[in-house]
Short mmCIF file of C-alpha atoms and ligand atoms in Angstrom, two decimals:
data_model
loop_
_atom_site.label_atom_id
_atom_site.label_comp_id
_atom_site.label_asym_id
_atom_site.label_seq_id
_atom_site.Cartn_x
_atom_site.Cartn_y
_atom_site.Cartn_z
CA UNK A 246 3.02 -0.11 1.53
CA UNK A 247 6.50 1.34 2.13
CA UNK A 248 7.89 3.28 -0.61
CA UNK A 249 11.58 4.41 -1.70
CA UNK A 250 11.88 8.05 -1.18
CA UNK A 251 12.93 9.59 -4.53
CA UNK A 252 14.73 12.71 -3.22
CA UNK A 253 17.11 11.54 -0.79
CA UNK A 254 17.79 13.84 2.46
CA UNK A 255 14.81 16.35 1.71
CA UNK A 256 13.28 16.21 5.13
CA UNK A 257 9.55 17.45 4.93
CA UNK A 258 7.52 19.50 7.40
CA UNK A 259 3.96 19.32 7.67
CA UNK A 260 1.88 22.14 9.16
CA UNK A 261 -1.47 20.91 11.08
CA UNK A 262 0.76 17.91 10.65
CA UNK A 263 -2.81 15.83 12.96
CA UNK A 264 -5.61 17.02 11.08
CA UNK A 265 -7.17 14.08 8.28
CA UNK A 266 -5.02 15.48 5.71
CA UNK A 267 -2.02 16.23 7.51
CA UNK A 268 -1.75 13.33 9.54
CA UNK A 269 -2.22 11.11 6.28
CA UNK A 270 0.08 13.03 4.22
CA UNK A 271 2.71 13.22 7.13
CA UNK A 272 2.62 9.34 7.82
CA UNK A 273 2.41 8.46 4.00
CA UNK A 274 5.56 10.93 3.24
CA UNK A 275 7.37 8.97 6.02
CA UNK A 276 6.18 6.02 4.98
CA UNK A 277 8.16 6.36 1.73
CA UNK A 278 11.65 6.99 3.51
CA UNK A 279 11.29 10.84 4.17
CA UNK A 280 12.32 12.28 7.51
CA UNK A 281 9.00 14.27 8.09
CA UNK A 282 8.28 16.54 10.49
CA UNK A 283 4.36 16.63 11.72
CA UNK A 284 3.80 20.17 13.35
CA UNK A 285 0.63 20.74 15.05
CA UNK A 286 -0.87 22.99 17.60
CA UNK A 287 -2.81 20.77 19.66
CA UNK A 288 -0.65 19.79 22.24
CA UNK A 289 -3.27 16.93 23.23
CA UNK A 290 -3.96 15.77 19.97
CA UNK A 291 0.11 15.14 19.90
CA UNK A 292 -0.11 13.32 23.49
CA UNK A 293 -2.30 11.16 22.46
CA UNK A 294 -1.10 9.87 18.78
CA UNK A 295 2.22 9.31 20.55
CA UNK A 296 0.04 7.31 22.79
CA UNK A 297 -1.36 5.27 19.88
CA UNK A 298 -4.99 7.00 19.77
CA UNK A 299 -5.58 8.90 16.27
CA UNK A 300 -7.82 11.59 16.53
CA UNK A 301 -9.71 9.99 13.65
CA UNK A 302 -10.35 6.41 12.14
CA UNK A 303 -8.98 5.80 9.04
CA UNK A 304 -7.92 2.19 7.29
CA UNK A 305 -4.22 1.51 7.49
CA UNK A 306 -3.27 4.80 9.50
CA UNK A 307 -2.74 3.92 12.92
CA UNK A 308 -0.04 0.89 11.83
CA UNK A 309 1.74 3.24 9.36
CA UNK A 310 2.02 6.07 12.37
CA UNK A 311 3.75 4.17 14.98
CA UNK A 312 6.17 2.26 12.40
CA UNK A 313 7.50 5.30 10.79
CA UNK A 314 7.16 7.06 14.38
CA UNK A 315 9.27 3.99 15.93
CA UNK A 316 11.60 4.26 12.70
CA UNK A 317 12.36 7.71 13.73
CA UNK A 318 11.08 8.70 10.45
CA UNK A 319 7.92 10.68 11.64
CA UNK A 320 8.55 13.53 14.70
CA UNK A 321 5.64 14.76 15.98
CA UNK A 322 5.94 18.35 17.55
CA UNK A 323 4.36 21.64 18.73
CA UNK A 324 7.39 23.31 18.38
CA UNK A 325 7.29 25.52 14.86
CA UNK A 326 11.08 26.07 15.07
CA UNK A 327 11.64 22.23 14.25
CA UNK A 328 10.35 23.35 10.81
CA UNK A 329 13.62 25.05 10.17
CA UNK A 330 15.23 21.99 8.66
CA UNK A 331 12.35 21.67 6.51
CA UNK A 332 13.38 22.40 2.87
CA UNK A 333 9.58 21.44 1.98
CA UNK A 334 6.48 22.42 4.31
CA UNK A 335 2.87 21.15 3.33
CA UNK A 336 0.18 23.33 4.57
CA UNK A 337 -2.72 21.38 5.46
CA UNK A 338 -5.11 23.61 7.43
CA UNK A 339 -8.60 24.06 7.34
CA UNK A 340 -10.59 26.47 5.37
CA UNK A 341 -13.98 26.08 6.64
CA UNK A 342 -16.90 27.57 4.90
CA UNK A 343 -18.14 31.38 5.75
CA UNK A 344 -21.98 31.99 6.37
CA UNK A 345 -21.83 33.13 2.55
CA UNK A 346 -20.51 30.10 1.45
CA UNK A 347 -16.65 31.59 1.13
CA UNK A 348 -13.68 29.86 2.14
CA UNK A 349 -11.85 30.73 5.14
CA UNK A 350 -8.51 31.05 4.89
CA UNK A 351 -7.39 32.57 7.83
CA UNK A 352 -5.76 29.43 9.18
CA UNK A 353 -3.80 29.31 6.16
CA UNK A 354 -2.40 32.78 6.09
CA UNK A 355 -1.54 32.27 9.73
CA UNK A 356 0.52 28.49 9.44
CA UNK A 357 2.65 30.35 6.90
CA UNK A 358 3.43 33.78 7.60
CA UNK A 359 4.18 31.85 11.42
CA UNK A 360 6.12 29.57 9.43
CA UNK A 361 8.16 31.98 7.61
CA UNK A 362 8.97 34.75 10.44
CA UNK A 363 10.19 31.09 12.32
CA UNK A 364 12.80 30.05 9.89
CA UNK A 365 15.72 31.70 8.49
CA UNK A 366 16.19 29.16 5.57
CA UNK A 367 14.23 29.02 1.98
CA UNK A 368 11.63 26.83 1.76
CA UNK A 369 8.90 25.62 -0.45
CA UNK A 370 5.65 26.11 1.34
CA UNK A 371 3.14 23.72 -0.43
CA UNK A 372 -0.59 24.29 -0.09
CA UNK A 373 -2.38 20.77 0.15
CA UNK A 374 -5.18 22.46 1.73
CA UNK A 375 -8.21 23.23 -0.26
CA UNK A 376 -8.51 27.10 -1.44
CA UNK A 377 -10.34 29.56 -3.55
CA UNK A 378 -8.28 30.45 -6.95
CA UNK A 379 -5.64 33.11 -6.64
CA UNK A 380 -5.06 31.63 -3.08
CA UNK A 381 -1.34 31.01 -3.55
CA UNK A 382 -0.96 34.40 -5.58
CA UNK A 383 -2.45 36.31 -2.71
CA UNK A 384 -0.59 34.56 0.09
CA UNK A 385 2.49 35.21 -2.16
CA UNK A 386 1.48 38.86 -2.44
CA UNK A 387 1.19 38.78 1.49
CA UNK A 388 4.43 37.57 2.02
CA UNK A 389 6.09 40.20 0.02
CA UNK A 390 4.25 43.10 1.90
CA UNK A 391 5.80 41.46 5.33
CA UNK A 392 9.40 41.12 3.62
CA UNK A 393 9.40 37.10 4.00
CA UNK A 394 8.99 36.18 0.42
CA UNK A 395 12.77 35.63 0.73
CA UNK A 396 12.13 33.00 2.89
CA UNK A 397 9.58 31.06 1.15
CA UNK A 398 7.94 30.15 -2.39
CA UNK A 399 4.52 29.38 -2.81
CA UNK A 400 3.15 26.09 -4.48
CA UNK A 401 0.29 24.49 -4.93
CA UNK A 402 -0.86 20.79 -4.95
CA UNK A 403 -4.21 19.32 -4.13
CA UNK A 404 -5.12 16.44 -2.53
CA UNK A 405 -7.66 14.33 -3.66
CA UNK A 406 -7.92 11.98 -0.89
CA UNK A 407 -11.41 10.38 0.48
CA UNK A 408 -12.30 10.10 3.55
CA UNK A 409 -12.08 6.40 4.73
CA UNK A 410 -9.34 5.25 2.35
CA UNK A 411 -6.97 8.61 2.57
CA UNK A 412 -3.97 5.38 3.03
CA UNK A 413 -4.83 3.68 -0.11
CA UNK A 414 -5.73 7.04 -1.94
CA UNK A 415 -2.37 8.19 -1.09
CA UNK A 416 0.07 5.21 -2.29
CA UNK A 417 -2.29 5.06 -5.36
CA UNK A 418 -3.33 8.57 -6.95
CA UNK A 419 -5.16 8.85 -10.05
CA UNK A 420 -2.89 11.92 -10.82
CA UNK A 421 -0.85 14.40 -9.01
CA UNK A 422 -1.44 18.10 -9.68
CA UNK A 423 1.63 20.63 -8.95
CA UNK A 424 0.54 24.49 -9.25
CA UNK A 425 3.90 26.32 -9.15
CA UNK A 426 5.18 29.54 -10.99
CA UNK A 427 8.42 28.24 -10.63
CA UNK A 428 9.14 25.29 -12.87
CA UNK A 429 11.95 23.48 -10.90
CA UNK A 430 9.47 23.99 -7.70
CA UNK A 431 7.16 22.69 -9.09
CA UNK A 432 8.61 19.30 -10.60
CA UNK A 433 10.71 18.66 -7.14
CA UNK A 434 7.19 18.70 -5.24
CA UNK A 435 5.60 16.11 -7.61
CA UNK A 436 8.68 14.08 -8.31
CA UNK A 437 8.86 13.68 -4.14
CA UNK A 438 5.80 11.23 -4.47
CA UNK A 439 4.76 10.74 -8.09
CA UNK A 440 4.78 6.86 -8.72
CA UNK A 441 6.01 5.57 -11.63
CA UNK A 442 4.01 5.93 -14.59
CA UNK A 443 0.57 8.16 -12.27
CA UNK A 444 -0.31 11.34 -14.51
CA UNK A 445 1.31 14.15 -13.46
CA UNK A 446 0.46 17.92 -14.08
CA UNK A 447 2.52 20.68 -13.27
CA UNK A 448 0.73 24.01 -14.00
CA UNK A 449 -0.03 27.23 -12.66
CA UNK A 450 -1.09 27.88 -9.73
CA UNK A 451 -4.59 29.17 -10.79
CA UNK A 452 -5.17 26.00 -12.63
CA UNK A 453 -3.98 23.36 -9.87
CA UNK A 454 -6.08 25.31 -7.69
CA UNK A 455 -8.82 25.11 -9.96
CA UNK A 456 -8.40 21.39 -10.83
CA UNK A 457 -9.39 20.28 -7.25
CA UNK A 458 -12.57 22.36 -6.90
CA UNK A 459 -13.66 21.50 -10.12
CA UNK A 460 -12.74 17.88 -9.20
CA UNK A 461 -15.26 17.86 -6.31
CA UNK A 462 -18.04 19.92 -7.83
CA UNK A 463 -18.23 17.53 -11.02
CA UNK A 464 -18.29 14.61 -8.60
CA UNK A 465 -20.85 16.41 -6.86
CA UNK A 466 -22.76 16.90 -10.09
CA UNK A 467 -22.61 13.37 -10.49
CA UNK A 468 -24.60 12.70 -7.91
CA UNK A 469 -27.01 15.19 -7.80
CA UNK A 470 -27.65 14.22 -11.63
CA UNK A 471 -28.83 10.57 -10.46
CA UNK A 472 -30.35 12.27 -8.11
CA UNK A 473 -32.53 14.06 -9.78
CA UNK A 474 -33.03 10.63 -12.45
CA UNK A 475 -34.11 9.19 -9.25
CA UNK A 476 -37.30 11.80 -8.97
CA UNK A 477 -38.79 10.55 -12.63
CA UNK A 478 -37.70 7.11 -11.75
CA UNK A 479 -40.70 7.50 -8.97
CA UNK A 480 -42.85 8.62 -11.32
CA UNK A 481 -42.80 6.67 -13.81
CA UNK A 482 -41.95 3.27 -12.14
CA UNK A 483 -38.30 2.85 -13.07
CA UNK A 484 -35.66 1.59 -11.39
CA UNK A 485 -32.53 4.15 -10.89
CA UNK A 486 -30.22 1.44 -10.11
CA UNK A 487 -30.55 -0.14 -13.55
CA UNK A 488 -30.38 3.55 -15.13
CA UNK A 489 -26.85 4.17 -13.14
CA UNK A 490 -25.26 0.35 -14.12
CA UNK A 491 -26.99 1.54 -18.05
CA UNK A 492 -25.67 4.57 -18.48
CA UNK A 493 -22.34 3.95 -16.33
CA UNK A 494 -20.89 1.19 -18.53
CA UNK A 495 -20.70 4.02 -21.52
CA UNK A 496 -16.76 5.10 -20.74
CA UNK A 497 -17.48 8.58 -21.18
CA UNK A 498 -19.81 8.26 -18.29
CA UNK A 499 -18.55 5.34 -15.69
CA UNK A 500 -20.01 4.51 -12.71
CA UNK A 501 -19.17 5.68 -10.04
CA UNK A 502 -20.19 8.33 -8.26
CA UNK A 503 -23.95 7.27 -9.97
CA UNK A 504 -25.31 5.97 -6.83
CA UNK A 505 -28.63 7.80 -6.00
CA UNK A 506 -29.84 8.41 -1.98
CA UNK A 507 -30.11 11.12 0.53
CA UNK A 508 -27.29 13.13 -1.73
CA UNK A 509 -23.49 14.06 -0.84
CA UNK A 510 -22.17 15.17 2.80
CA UNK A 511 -19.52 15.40 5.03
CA UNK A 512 -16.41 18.51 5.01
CA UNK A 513 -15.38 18.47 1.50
CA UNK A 514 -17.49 18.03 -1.46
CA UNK A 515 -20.30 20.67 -0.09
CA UNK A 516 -17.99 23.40 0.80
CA UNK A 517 -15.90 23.01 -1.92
CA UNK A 518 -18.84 23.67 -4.17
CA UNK A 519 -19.90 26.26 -2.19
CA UNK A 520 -16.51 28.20 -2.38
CA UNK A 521 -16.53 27.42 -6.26
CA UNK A 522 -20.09 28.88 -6.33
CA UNK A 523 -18.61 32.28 -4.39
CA UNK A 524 -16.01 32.84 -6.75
CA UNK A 525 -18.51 32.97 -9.60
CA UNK A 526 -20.40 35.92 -7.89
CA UNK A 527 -16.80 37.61 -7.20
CA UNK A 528 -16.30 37.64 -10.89
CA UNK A 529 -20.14 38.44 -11.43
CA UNK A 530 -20.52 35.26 -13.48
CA UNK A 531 -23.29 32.86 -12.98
CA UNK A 532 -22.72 28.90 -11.82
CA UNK A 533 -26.17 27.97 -12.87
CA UNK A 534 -25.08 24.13 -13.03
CA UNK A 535 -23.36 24.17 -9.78
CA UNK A 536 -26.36 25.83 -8.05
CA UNK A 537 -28.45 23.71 -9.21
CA UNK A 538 -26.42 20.53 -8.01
CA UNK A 539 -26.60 22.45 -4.08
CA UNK A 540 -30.36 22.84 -4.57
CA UNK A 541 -31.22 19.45 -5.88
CA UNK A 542 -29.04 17.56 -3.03
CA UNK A 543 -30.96 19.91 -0.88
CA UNK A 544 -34.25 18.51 -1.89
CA UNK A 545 -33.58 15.08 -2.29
CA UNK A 546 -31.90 15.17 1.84
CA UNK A 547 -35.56 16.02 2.84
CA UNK A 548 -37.23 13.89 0.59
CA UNK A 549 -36.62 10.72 2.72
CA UNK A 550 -38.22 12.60 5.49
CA UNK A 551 -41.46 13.66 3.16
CA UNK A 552 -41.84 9.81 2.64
CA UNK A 553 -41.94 8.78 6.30
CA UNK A 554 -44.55 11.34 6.31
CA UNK A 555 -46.62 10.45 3.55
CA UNK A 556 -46.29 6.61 5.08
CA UNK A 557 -47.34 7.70 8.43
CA UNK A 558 -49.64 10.74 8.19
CA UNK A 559 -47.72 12.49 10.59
CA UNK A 560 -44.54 12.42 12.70
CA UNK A 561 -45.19 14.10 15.83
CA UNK A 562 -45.02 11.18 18.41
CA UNK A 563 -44.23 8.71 15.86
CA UNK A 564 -41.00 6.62 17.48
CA UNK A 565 -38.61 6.96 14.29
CA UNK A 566 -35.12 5.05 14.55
CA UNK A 567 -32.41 6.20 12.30
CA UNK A 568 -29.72 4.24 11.34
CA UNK A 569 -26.51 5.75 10.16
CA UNK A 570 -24.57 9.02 11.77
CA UNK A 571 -21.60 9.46 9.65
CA UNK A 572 -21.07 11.22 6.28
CA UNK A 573 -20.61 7.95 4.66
CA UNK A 574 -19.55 4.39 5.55
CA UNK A 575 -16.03 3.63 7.09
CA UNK A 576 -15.75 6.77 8.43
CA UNK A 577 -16.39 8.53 11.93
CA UNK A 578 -16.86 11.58 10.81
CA UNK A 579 -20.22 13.43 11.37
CA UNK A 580 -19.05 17.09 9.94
CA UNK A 581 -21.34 18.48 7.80
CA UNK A 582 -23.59 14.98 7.65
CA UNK A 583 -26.59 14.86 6.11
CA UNK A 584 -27.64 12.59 9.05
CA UNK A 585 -27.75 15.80 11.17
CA UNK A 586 -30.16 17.80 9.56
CA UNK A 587 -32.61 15.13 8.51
CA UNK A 588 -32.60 14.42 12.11
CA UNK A 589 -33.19 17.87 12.96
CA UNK A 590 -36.08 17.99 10.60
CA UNK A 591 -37.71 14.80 12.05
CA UNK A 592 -37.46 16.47 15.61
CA UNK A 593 -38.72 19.90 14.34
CA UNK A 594 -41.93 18.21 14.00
CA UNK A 595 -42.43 15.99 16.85
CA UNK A 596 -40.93 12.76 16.34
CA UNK A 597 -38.97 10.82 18.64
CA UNK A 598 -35.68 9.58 17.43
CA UNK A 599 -33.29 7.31 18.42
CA UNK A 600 -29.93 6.82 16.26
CA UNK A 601 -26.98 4.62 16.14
CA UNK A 602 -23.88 4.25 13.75
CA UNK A 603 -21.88 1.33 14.06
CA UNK A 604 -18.99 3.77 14.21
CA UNK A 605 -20.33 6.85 16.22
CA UNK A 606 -21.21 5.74 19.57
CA UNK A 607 -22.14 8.89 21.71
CA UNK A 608 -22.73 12.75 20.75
CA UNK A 609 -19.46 13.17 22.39
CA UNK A 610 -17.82 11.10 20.49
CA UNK A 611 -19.62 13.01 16.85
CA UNK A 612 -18.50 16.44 18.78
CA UNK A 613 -21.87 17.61 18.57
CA UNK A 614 -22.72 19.75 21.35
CA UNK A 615 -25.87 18.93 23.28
CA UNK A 616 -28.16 21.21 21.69
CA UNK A 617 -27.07 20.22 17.86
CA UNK A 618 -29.74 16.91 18.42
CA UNK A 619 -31.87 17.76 21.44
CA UNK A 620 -33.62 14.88 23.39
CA UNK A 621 -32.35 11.96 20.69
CA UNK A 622 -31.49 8.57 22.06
CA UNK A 623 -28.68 7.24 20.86
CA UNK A 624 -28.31 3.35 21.07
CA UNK A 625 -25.39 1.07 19.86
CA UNK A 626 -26.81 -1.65 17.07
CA UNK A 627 -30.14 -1.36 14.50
CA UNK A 628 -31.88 -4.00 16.21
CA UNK A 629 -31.79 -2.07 19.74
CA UNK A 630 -32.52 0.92 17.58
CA UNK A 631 -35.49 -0.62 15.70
CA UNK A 632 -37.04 -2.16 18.94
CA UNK A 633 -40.87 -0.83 19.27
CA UNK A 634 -40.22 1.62 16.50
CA UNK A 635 -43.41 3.01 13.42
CA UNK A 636 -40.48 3.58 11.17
CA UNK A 637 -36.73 3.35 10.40
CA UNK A 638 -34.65 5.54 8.41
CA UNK A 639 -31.46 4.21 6.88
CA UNK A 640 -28.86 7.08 6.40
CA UNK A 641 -25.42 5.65 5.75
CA UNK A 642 -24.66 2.90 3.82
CA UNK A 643 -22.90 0.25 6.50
CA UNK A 644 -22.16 -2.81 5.23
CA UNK A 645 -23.49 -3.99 8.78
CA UNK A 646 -27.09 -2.78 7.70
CA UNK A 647 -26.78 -4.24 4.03
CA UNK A 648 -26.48 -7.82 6.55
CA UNK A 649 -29.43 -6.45 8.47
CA UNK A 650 -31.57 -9.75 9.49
CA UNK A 651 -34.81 -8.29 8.66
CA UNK A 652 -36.81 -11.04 10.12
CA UNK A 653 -35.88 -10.55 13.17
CA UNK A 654 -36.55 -6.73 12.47
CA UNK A 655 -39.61 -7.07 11.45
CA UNK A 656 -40.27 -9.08 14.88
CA UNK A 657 -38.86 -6.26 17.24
CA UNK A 658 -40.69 -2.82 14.91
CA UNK A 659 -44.08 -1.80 16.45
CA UNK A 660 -44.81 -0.82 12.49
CA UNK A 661 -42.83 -2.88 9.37
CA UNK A 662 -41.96 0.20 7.90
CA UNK A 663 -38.33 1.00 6.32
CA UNK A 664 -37.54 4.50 4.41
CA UNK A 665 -33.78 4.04 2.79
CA UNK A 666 -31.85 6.64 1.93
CA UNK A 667 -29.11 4.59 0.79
CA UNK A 668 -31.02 1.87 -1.57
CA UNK A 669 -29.19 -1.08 0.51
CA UNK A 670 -32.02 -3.72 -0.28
CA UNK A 671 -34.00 -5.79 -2.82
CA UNK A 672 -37.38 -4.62 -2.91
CA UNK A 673 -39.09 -8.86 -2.76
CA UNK A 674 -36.51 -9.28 0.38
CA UNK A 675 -38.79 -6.65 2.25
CA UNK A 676 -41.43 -7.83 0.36
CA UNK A 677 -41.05 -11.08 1.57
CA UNK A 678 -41.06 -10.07 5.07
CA UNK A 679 -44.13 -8.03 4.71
CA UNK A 680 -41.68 -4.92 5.76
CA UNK A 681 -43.49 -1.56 4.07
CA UNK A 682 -40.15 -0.29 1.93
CA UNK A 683 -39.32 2.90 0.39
CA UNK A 684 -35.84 3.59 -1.33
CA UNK A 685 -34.71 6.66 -3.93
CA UNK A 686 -36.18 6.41 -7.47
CA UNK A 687 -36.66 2.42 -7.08
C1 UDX Y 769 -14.42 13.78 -1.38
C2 UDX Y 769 -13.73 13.46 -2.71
O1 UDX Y 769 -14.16 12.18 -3.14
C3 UDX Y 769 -12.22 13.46 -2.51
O2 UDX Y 769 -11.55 13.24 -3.75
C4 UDX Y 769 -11.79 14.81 -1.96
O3 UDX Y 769 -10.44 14.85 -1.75
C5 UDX Y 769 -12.53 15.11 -0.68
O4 UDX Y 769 -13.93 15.04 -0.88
P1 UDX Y 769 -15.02 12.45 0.81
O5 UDX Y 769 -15.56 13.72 1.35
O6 UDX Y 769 -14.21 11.57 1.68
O7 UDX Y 769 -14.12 12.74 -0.51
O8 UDX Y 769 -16.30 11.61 0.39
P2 UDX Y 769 -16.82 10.85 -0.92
O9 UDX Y 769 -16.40 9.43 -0.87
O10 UDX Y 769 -16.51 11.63 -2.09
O11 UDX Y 769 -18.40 10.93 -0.64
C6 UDX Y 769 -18.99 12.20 -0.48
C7 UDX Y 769 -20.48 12.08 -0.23
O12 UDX Y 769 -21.15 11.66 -1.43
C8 UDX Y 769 -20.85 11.08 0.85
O13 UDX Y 769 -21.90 11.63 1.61
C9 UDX Y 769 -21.35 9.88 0.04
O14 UDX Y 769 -22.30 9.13 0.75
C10 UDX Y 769 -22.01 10.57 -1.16
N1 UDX Y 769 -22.08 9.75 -2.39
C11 UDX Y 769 -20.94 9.27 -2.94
C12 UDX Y 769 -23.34 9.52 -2.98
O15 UDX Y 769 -24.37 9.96 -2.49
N2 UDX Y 769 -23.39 8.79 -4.13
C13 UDX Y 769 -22.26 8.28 -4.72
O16 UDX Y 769 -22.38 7.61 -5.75
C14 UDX Y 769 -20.99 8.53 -4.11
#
């Protein structure tokens, strides 16, 4: 969808104008009539979306890039000084986790204190990327101490984009959050993409900032709350998918985010928590809810591998396929998957794994460095994978493995046994292939 830009003539910068954020919100912005300008350092990353290859998958993006680039809508550049006729600049950085959990925000101190010593007119610099609370205060604070506070005034608004449908999450928010301490600031940000009749809130900056990681920790909580249902459900011979479709058609509760399995991954929703969890310690309080939801996604990640145990006494020398690299389905993105430490696990003691992901073809590919998943085989479809295997272990929730023919399966496994991590099956369709099935709390 192409929109109508509301504020005529703004033109918009973006800095890391190619990373999944930026490159979203860059294409999306242009998209609705804004001249945006997509800054970036990564000189190759620019070569080759100007080229047509996206440095990531995502529905709907690679269309909407070379229309508004062949509009003349989106620039791409390297150069910061093409900022300058910026009169808005979205900061969409990243602020990976430190080893104690805190957010790093060096990349966003640098993008805009580079930002502001490059330009000589006012802008609004708008953090998109995700930060600890009292970010935009501090960076404010920062700016002062350098003398560039003249030059540019700090706001705040989240994303809330997923991973997979950033496109569609984009043209239809469920709100739009605005952290600004000025008010006028504040309501031109939101009213630049605010469609008619979406919630909007325009707050301070403490509390925008706090609305997003409190957004994915409670989503997280979700989760790990059905999650934990899940462990009774195995004791007691329930079924956790009834409990979620029970309990999620009470409103207050809905369902989504109610889907039990191997427990939430990938670069947000894990940091994020941690970072929330860190900022309780700063201010000495506890976040006994929050590290609880970290420690039970912890143990249920494992859990799938306990099973394959349990099933076949032991795993050294076992030939285990796994199905399922990515975070989650529709994406290519292996950061912070849960897919990589389970498969570190099943190596740690012995096993012999072979992977494949309908959408990560090659370690290379993932980025993962040779010694992330020493000696694995990757292969390119579950039926190569499953050939002469004692077990398979279904990670990500592909709608290509949901389709699985499991007859034919059954024919190519040296041992009918499946471990799911992601619930994808009817228990009598195993059954009635004499396949050996384990899911989550069913
Ligand atoms: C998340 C938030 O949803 C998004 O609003 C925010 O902007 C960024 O972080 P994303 O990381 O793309 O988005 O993934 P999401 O779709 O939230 O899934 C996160 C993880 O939770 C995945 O590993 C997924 O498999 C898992 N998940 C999700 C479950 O285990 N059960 C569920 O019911 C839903």
């Amino acid at each position: 969808m192409k929109g109508e830009s509301k504020l005529n003539n703004v033109v918009i910068g973006v800095v890391g104008g190619l990373g999944h954020i930026g490159l979203i919100q860059s294409a999306c912005l242009a998209g609705l009539g804004y001249n945006t300008i997509a800054y970036d350092i990564d000189k190759e990353k620019i070569a080759g979306v100007l080229n047509g290859k996206l440095p990531f998958e995502e529905a709907g993006l690679q269309k909407l890039v070379r229309e508004t680039v062949n509009d003349g809508l989106l620039k791409i550049t390297a150069q910061i000084d093409d900022l300058e006729e910026a009169e808005i600049v979205f900061i969409c950085v990243g602020t990976p986790s430190l080893s104690n959990g805190e957010a790093d925000l060096s990349q966003v101190y640098q993008a805009v204190e580079q930002m502001a010593r490059n330009r000589n007119r006012h802008c609004l610099a708008v953090i998109k990327s995700t930060v600890p609370v009292g970010a935009s205060a501090k960076l404010t604070a920062h700016l002062k101490k350098l003398n560039l506070s003249n030059k540019v005034t700090m706001v705040s608004n989240p994303e809330f984009l997923r991973e997979g449908s950033g496109v569609e999450d984009f043209w239809n928010p469920a709100r739009i959050v605005v952290g600004s301490e000025i008010k006028e600031a504040g309501e031109k940000v939101a009213g630049l993409y605010a469609p008619d009749g979406v919630p909007v809130i325009i707050t301070s900056w403490e509390s925008s900032e706090l609305i997003k990681l409190a957004s994915n920790a409670f989503l997280s909580t979700k989760i790990s709350f059905i999650n934990e249902i899940s462990i009774l459900c195995e004791q007691v011979g329930a079924d956790v998918r009834t409990i979620s479709k029970g309990i999620g058609l009470d409103p207050r509760i809905n369902p989504h985010f109610l889907a039990a399995g191997v427990g939430f991954s990938g670069p947000c929703l894990e940091k994020d928590l941690q970072s929330l969890i860190d900022q309780f310690k700063k201010t000495n309080q506890k976040a006994r809810i929050l590290e609880s939801v970290l420690e039970v996604n912890e143990t249920l990640r494992h859990s799938v591998v306990e099973k394959l145990l349990a099933e076949l006494g032991r795993l050294k020398d076992k030939n285990i396929a796994v199905l399922g690299m990515a975070f989650k389905e529709e994406t290519d993105d292996v950061r912070q998957s849960h897919s990589l430490p389970i498969v570190q696990n099943l190596i740690s003691q012995g096993a012999m794994v072979t992977v494949t992901d309908p959408w990560v073809k090659s370690p290379e590919q993932a980025g993962l460095s040779e010694d992330v998943l020493p000696g694995v085989t990757w292969v390119d479809s579950p039926y190569a994978a499953a050939k002469d295997k004692d077990a398979i272990l279904i990670l990500t929730a592909w709608q290509e493995y949901r389709d699985l023919d499991l007859a034919r399966i059954k024919q190519l496994m040296a041992n009918p046994l499946i471990v799911d991590g992601r619930n994808l099956f009817n228990k009598d369709d195993l059954k009635a292939q004499e396949i050996k099935y384990q899911g989550v709390g069913i």
